[in-house]
Every structure is written in structure tokens, then in C-alpha cells.
Coordinates of C-alpha atoms in Angstrom, one line a residue:
M19 CA 0.1 -0.1 -0.1
E20 CA 1.3 3.1 -1.1
I21 CA 0.9 6.7 0.9
L22 CA 2.5 9.8 0.1
G23 CA 5.3 8.2 -2.7
L24 CA 5.7 5.5 -0.1
E25 CA 5.3 1.8 0.7
V26 CA 3.5 1.2 3.3
P27 CA 2.8 -2.2 4.7
L28 CA -1.2 -2.9 4.9
W29 CA -1.0 -4.6 8.4
L30 CA 0.8 -1.5 9.8
S31 CA -2.1 0.9 7.7
L32 CA -5.1 -1.1 9.5
T33 CA -3.2 -1.1 12.3
T34 CA -2.7 2.7 12.2
I35 CA -6.2 3.3 11.6
L36 CA -7.9 0.9 14.3
L37 CA -5.5 2.5 17.0
S38 CA -6.7 6.1 15.8
L39 CA -10.8 4.8 16.0
L40 CA -10.0 3.9 19.5
Y41 CA -8.3 7.0 20.5
W42 CA -11.1 9.0 19.3
Y43 CA -14.0 6.8 20.8
G44 CA -11.6 6.9 24.2
T45 CA -11.3 10.3 24.7
S46 CA -14.4 11.7 22.0
T47 CA -16.5 12.5 25.3
F48 CA -13.6 14.5 26.8
N49 CA -14.4 17.8 25.6
T50 CA -18.5 17.4 27.3
F51 CA -17.9 20.3 29.4
K52 CA -16.2 22.6 27.0
K53 CA -19.7 22.5 24.9
M54 CA -21.5 23.0 27.8
G55 CA -19.2 26.1 29.6
V56 CA -18.2 24.2 32.6
P57 CA -15.6 24.4 34.5
Y58 CA -13.8 20.9 34.7
Q59 CA -10.1 19.3 34.9
P60 CA -9.1 17.8 31.6
A61 CA -8.2 14.2 31.2
Y62 CA -6.6 13.1 28.1
I63 CA -5.7 9.7 28.6
P64 CA -8.0 7.8 26.8
F65 CA -10.8 5.2 28.4
V66 CA -9.4 6.2 31.7
G67 CA -9.9 9.7 32.3
H68 CA -9.4 10.5 36.0
M69 CA -9.6 6.4 37.2
I70 CA -6.2 6.3 38.2
E71 CA -6.4 9.3 40.4
L72 CA -9.9 8.9 42.5
M73 CA -7.7 4.6 42.5
T74 CA -4.9 6.1 44.0
T75 CA -6.0 8.8 46.3
S76 CA -8.6 9.9 48.5
V77 CA -11.7 10.5 46.7
P78 CA -12.6 13.7 49.3
R79 CA -9.2 14.7 49.4
L80 CA -9.4 14.7 46.4
H81 CA -12.1 16.2 45.7
E82 CA -11.1 19.0 48.4
K83 CA -7.8 20.1 45.6
Y84 CA -10.4 20.3 42.9
L85 CA -12.6 22.2 44.4
K86 CA -9.4 24.6 46.1
E87 CA -8.9 25.3 41.6
F88 CA -12.5 26.1 41.0
P89 CA -14.2 28.0 43.9
G90 CA -17.8 28.0 42.4
K91 CA -18.5 24.3 43.8
V92 CA -19.5 23.0 40.6
F93 CA -16.9 21.0 38.1
G94 CA -16.7 18.5 35.7
M95 CA -14.1 15.1 35.6
F96 CA -14.1 12.1 34.1
Q97 CA -14.4 8.3 35.4
G98 CA -13.2 6.4 32.2
R99 CA -15.8 8.1 29.6
T100 CA -18.2 8.9 31.7
P101 CA -18.5 12.7 32.8
V102 CA -18.8 13.6 36.4
L103 CA -20.2 16.7 37.5
D104 CA -18.9 17.0 41.3
V105 CA -21.7 19.4 43.4
A106 CA -20.7 20.8 46.5
D107 CA -23.0 23.5 46.3
A108 CA -25.2 22.6 49.4
E109 CA -28.4 24.6 47.4
F110 CA -27.7 23.2 43.7
V111 CA -28.0 19.2 46.3
K112 CA -30.7 20.5 47.7
E113 CA -32.7 21.3 43.9
V114 CA -31.2 18.0 42.8
T115 CA -32.2 15.7 45.1
I116 CA -35.3 17.2 46.3
K117 CA -36.7 20.1 44.5
E118 CA -36.8 18.6 41.2
F119 CA -36.2 14.9 42.6
S120 CA -38.4 13.6 39.4
S121 CA -35.7 14.3 37.4
F122 CA -33.0 12.8 38.6
M123 CA -34.0 10.0 40.8
N124 CA -32.1 7.0 38.7
R125 CA -28.2 6.6 39.5
R126 CA -26.2 5.9 36.9
T127 CA -26.2 2.7 35.4
L128 CA -22.4 1.1 36.9
I129 CA -24.0 -3.0 37.2
D130 CA -24.9 -5.4 34.3
E131 CA -28.3 -7.5 34.5
D132 CA -26.4 -10.2 36.5
S133 CA -28.3 -12.3 38.3
I134 CA -27.2 -11.0 41.9
T135 CA -26.9 -6.8 41.8
A136 CA -29.5 -6.3 39.0
N137 CA -31.9 -5.5 40.7
H138 CA -31.3 -4.2 44.5
V139 CA -32.4 -0.8 45.2
G140 CA -29.3 1.1 44.4
A141 CA -29.1 -0.4 40.3
I142 CA -33.8 -0.3 39.3
T143 CA -34.3 2.8 38.1
S144 CA -37.9 4.9 37.5
D145 CA -41.3 2.9 38.2
H146 CA -39.5 0.3 39.4
W147 CA -37.4 2.3 41.5
K148 CA -41.0 2.8 42.9
H149 CA -42.6 0.2 43.3
I150 CA -39.6 -1.6 45.2
R151 CA -39.7 0.9 47.7
T152 CA -43.2 0.6 48.3
L153 CA -42.6 -2.7 49.5
L154 CA -39.5 -2.5 51.6
T155 CA -40.8 0.8 53.1
P156 CA -42.6 -0.6 55.4
T157 CA -39.1 -3.2 56.7
F158 CA -38.0 -0.1 57.6
T159 CA -40.6 2.2 60.1
S160 CA -39.1 2.8 63.7
G161 CA -41.3 0.1 65.6
K162 CA -39.5 -2.7 63.0
L163 CA -35.7 -1.5 63.5
K164 CA -36.7 -1.4 67.4
Q165 CA -36.7 -5.3 67.0
M166 CA -33.8 -5.2 65.6
Y167 CA -32.1 -3.7 68.9
P168 CA -31.1 -7.2 71.4
V169 CA -29.7 -8.5 68.1
I170 CA -27.6 -5.9 68.0
Q171 CA -27.2 -5.6 71.7
R172 CA -25.9 -9.3 71.6
C173 CA -23.0 -8.4 68.8
S174 CA -22.2 -4.8 70.3
Q175 CA -21.5 -7.4 74.6
R176 CA -19.3 -9.6 72.1
F177 CA -17.4 -6.4 70.6
V178 CA -17.0 -5.2 74.4
K179 CA -15.7 -8.8 75.6
H180 CA -13.0 -9.4 72.2
L181 CA -11.7 -6.0 73.5
K182 CA -11.1 -6.5 76.9
S183 CA -9.6 -10.1 75.8
T184 CA -7.2 -8.1 74.6
E185 CA -5.7 -6.1 77.7
A186 CA -3.0 -3.9 77.3
A187 CA -1.6 -5.0 74.1
P188 CA -2.0 -2.8 71.0
I189 CA -4.9 -3.5 68.5
V190 CA -6.3 -2.3 64.9
I191 CA -9.1 -0.4 65.7
K192 CA -10.6 -0.2 62.0
D193 CA -10.3 -4.2 62.0
Y194 CA -12.4 -4.4 65.1
A195 CA -15.2 -1.7 64.3
S196 CA -15.1 -3.8 60.7
G197 CA -15.3 -7.4 62.2
Y198 CA -18.2 -5.7 64.3
T199 CA -20.0 -4.1 61.5
M200 CA -20.0 -7.5 59.6
D201 CA -21.2 -9.6 62.9
V202 CA -23.9 -6.9 62.8
I203 CA -25.5 -6.9 59.0
A204 CA -24.9 -10.7 58.8
S205 CA -27.4 -10.6 62.8
T206 CA -29.4 -7.7 61.4
A207 CA -30.1 -9.4 56.8
F208 CA -29.2 -13.1 57.0
G209 CA -29.8 -13.8 60.6
L210 CA -26.9 -15.7 60.8
D211 CA -24.9 -15.9 63.6
V212 CA -21.4 -14.4 62.9
D213 CA -18.6 -14.3 65.5
V214 CA -15.5 -12.3 63.3
Q215 CA -13.5 -12.1 65.6
E216 CA -13.8 -15.6 66.5
T217 CA -14.0 -17.2 63.2
T218 CA -11.8 -15.6 60.8
D219 CA -12.1 -18.5 58.0
H220 CA -15.9 -18.3 58.1
E221 CA -17.5 -18.7 54.9
F222 CA -19.6 -15.8 55.0
I223 CA -16.0 -13.7 55.3
Y224 CA -14.8 -15.0 52.8
H225 CA -16.9 -14.6 50.1
A226 CA -17.5 -10.6 51.6
K227 CA -13.9 -9.9 50.9
K228 CA -14.4 -11.1 47.7
F229 CA -17.4 -9.2 46.9
F230 CA -15.6 -6.1 48.2
G231 CA -12.0 -7.0 45.9
I232 CA -10.2 -7.1 49.4
P233 CA -7.7 -9.9 48.5
V234 CA -8.2 -13.2 50.3
D235 CA -4.8 -13.6 50.6
D236 CA -1.3 -12.6 49.5
R237 CA -1.3 -13.7 46.0
I238 CA -0.6 -11.5 43.1
I239 CA -3.2 -13.0 41.2
T240 CA -5.7 -12.2 44.1
R241 CA -4.9 -8.6 44.3
I242 CA -4.9 -8.6 40.1
K243 CA -8.1 -9.8 40.2
S244 CA -9.3 -6.9 42.4
F245 CA -7.8 -4.4 40.4
F246 CA -9.7 -5.6 37.2
N247 CA -12.4 -5.9 39.0
I248 CA -12.7 -2.5 39.2
L249 CA -11.6 -1.6 35.6
N250 CA -15.0 -3.8 34.9
I251 CA -17.4 -1.7 36.6
F252 CA -15.6 1.9 35.6
L253 CA -13.8 1.4 32.1
L254 CA -14.6 -1.1 29.7
P255 CA -17.4 -0.4 27.1
K256 CA -20.7 -2.6 27.3
F257 CA -19.8 -4.0 24.0
I258 CA -17.0 -4.9 25.2
K259 CA -18.0 -6.4 28.1
N260 CA -20.0 -8.4 26.3
F261 CA -17.6 -10.2 24.1
L262 CA -15.6 -10.8 27.2
G263 CA -18.1 -12.4 28.9
L264 CA -18.3 -15.1 25.9
F265 CA -15.1 -16.5 27.7
F266 CA -14.8 -15.1 30.7
D267 CA -16.9 -14.5 34.2
M268 CA -17.5 -11.2 33.8
S269 CA -19.6 -10.7 36.8
F270 CA -19.8 -8.3 39.5
A271 CA -18.7 -10.3 42.6
G272 CA -17.9 -13.6 40.4
L273 CA -19.4 -16.5 39.7
E274 CA -18.8 -18.2 42.8
T275 CA -20.0 -15.5 45.8
T276 CA -22.6 -14.6 43.8
N277 CA -24.0 -18.7 43.9
Y278 CA -23.0 -18.7 47.6
L279 CA -25.2 -15.3 48.2
E280 CA -28.3 -16.5 46.7
G281 CA -28.0 -19.4 48.0
L282 CA -27.1 -18.4 51.4
T283 CA -30.6 -16.2 51.3
H284 CA -32.9 -18.6 50.2
A285 CA -31.3 -21.0 52.3
V286 CA -32.0 -18.3 55.4
L287 CA -35.5 -17.6 53.5
D288 CA -36.8 -21.6 53.9
Q289 CA -35.3 -21.1 57.3
S290 CA -37.9 -18.5 58.6
K291 CA -40.8 -20.1 56.4
D292 CA -40.8 -22.7 59.4
Q293 CA -40.0 -21.6 62.8
I294 CA -42.8 -20.6 64.5
E295 CA -41.1 -17.7 66.6
K296 CA -39.4 -15.3 63.6
R297 CA -36.3 -13.7 64.1
K298 CA -36.1 -10.4 63.8
D299 CA -33.8 -10.0 60.9
F300 CA -34.4 -8.7 57.7
I301 CA -35.0 -11.2 55.9
S302 CA -37.7 -12.9 58.3
M303 CA -39.5 -9.5 58.3
C304 CA -39.6 -8.6 54.4
A305 CA -41.1 -12.3 54.5
D306 CA -44.5 -11.7 53.5
K307 CA -43.6 -8.8 50.1
V308 CA -41.6 -11.3 47.9
V309 CA -42.0 -13.5 45.5
D310 CA -40.4 -16.5 47.5
L311 CA -38.5 -19.3 45.4
G312 CA -41.5 -19.1 43.0
E313 CA -44.6 -18.3 45.0
V314 CA -46.6 -15.6 44.2
N315 CA -48.9 -13.0 47.1
K316 CA -50.4 -10.4 45.9
D317 CA -48.2 -7.4 46.6
S318 CA -45.6 -9.3 44.2
I319 CA -46.5 -7.7 41.0
R320 CA -47.7 -4.9 40.1
M321 CA -48.6 -4.1 36.0
T322 CA -47.4 -0.3 34.8
E323 CA -47.0 0.8 31.6
G324 CA -47.4 -2.4 30.2
K325 CA -44.7 -3.4 32.5
T326 CA -44.5 -6.2 35.2
W327 CA -42.4 -6.8 38.1
T328 CA -42.1 -9.4 40.6
T329 CA -40.1 -9.2 43.5
Q330 CA -38.2 -12.9 43.2
G331 CA -34.1 -12.2 43.8
L332 CA -35.3 -8.5 46.1
L333 CA -34.4 -10.3 49.0
T334 CA -30.9 -11.4 47.5
R335 CA -30.0 -8.2 46.1
K336 CA -31.7 -6.3 49.1
C337 CA -29.5 -8.3 51.2
Q338 CA -26.4 -7.5 49.4
L339 CA -27.2 -3.8 49.1
H340 CA -27.1 -3.8 53.2
Y341 CA -24.0 -5.4 53.6
N342 CA -22.5 -3.5 50.4
Y343 CA -23.1 -0.1 52.4
K344 CA -23.0 -0.8 56.0
H345 CA -19.4 -2.4 55.9
N346 CA -17.9 -0.3 53.0
K347 CA -18.6 2.7 55.3
T348 CA -17.1 0.4 57.7
I349 CA -13.3 -0.5 56.3
T350 CA -12.8 2.3 55.0
W351 CA -13.7 4.8 58.1

């Protein structure tokens, strides 16, 4: 192939064209805020944006740094190719989350439609979200939450016992606080009695660490997998995820952990149904509000705008979200 009088191999020409197209696609959104007249932090690396900084720096400190550069308290940045507007203005936040909430109820879609994450409250959208919220709201009344108090108190007593057993020895309080939080969540969400400080090799703990990308051992391959889980969520375009999904397990938490959490939830739900005296945990309180293993109650299906929604699998997703939010708050404390 001849270009400008020079003989250029066909493979080199095709490679150059392909790389040029990838570069264009990977940076095509980086001028979004410029077109809108919004102050923004420029990004230069295709497909990556500011993800390297977000993964290597404390997010609050990074935002604090950028806010000093943008005194208007509103600026743009890029998570992968996705433009993200950061807002630190209280009135702006109030406008979006309260006054105009009907236009901003949906969260950013980060999760693919896999078996464990597609239907939890943080992922569903619009009318489907309203439907599920209606089913879940009665579970979070002050009366229902007070019923969980004895369960939390038992975990607290266990926590104090472990602290006293250390005597004067130095401890990493973050590890103890994280363990206490895991105990509370396992008890209140799943109805499990897991003493993390005493039983560090429990299967629940193993899969919880895998779910959050916390290395379960020191092998390099484990740490590499944790890193690529983050890349999978934020950086890979959907068509690439779909293609790779033909050959690899691209699920959010990994197939093993996904199957474990779903199996655990169904097993606990079955046990809850058979108990005469119901436990005061989330699954037991929601049992009458879900489609359980193919059994449909009158509240399970609603038709809106031609769509049918069921709460099949709702407990698995909601417990997963409950665990995700609360435990992650502690481990990043």
C-alpha cells in the first residue's frame, strides 16, 4: 500500500487506523463540559480519564483539591469515558435531591444485569424503583428497627468482650470495628450468628472479602483480579464486556460468590418460613413482601405502563446492598 509515495505495509495501515479510532472513541467525551461551558478538570488518557487518581488517592481529598481550583463549587471530571459533575453547593444539591428529584431519581448505571446485582434498590430505575421502595418501606419503620435492637446488643456485647480480652496489647481498631459491623449485618440482614473476631475463616467472611475486592490471600493473581474488577465496572465499554463475557466470568462479584450469596439468602428464607417464632432480622420481616422461590403473593406483581415486575430475588439483592453499604462505610473509615 502506497501513501504519499511511500510503501506502507497493509497491516501497519490497518493498525494505525484501528488505534486512531480507539483513541477517538476513548477521548470523544472529554470535551463535554467544554461544550456546556462548565469548569472541568481536563483528562488526557483514553478510556481512563481520572480513574488513576481516583484509585490511588482518597476521594474526599481529591475532591477537596479540585474544589480549590474551582471556587464555584461545581466542576466536571471523568470516570473512564463518563463525564461526572461534582457538586459541593448545598443549594444545588437540595435542588437536585428534593425539588427536582422526579427528574433525577435514577442512579448512574454501573451494574450489568447479572444474577445478584441487577435488582437491588441502588441499581433499578424509575417506576421499578418506586415499586420496590413501596414494598421495602414498611420494613424500616421505627417499630421494626427497634425489634432488631436485641440482635445488635448481642453483637455489641461480643465486641466489648473481644476488646477486653486484648488487655493492654496494641490493637488495630479499624479491624475490630469492621468485624463488629460485619457481625451486625450478618445478624440483622441474613439472620446469621457470625463472630468475625473468633471465627475468621467463616465462609461468609471469605465471600464478603471477595465481594468488596479485598484480597483473601497475598497471591499476586488475587490482587490483579481485584484491580480488574474495578476496571470492569468503570472503564470497559458495554460491547467489550459482552464480548469478554463469552469467554470469562464478568459478573460483579464473581460466579462463586454470586452463587454463595443467592444460595445463602434462599436457605435462610426457607428456614425462616418453617420457624414458629420468627427471628427479628431483615429477611424474616420481608418474607411476606417477596416472591419466594416461585410463590407469588398478591403484592408481588404490579402492571404499570405495560411492564410487569416481580420481587423474585429481591431479598438477595437487598441484603447484598445492605451489606455493601454498611460494611463498606466501616472498612473505609
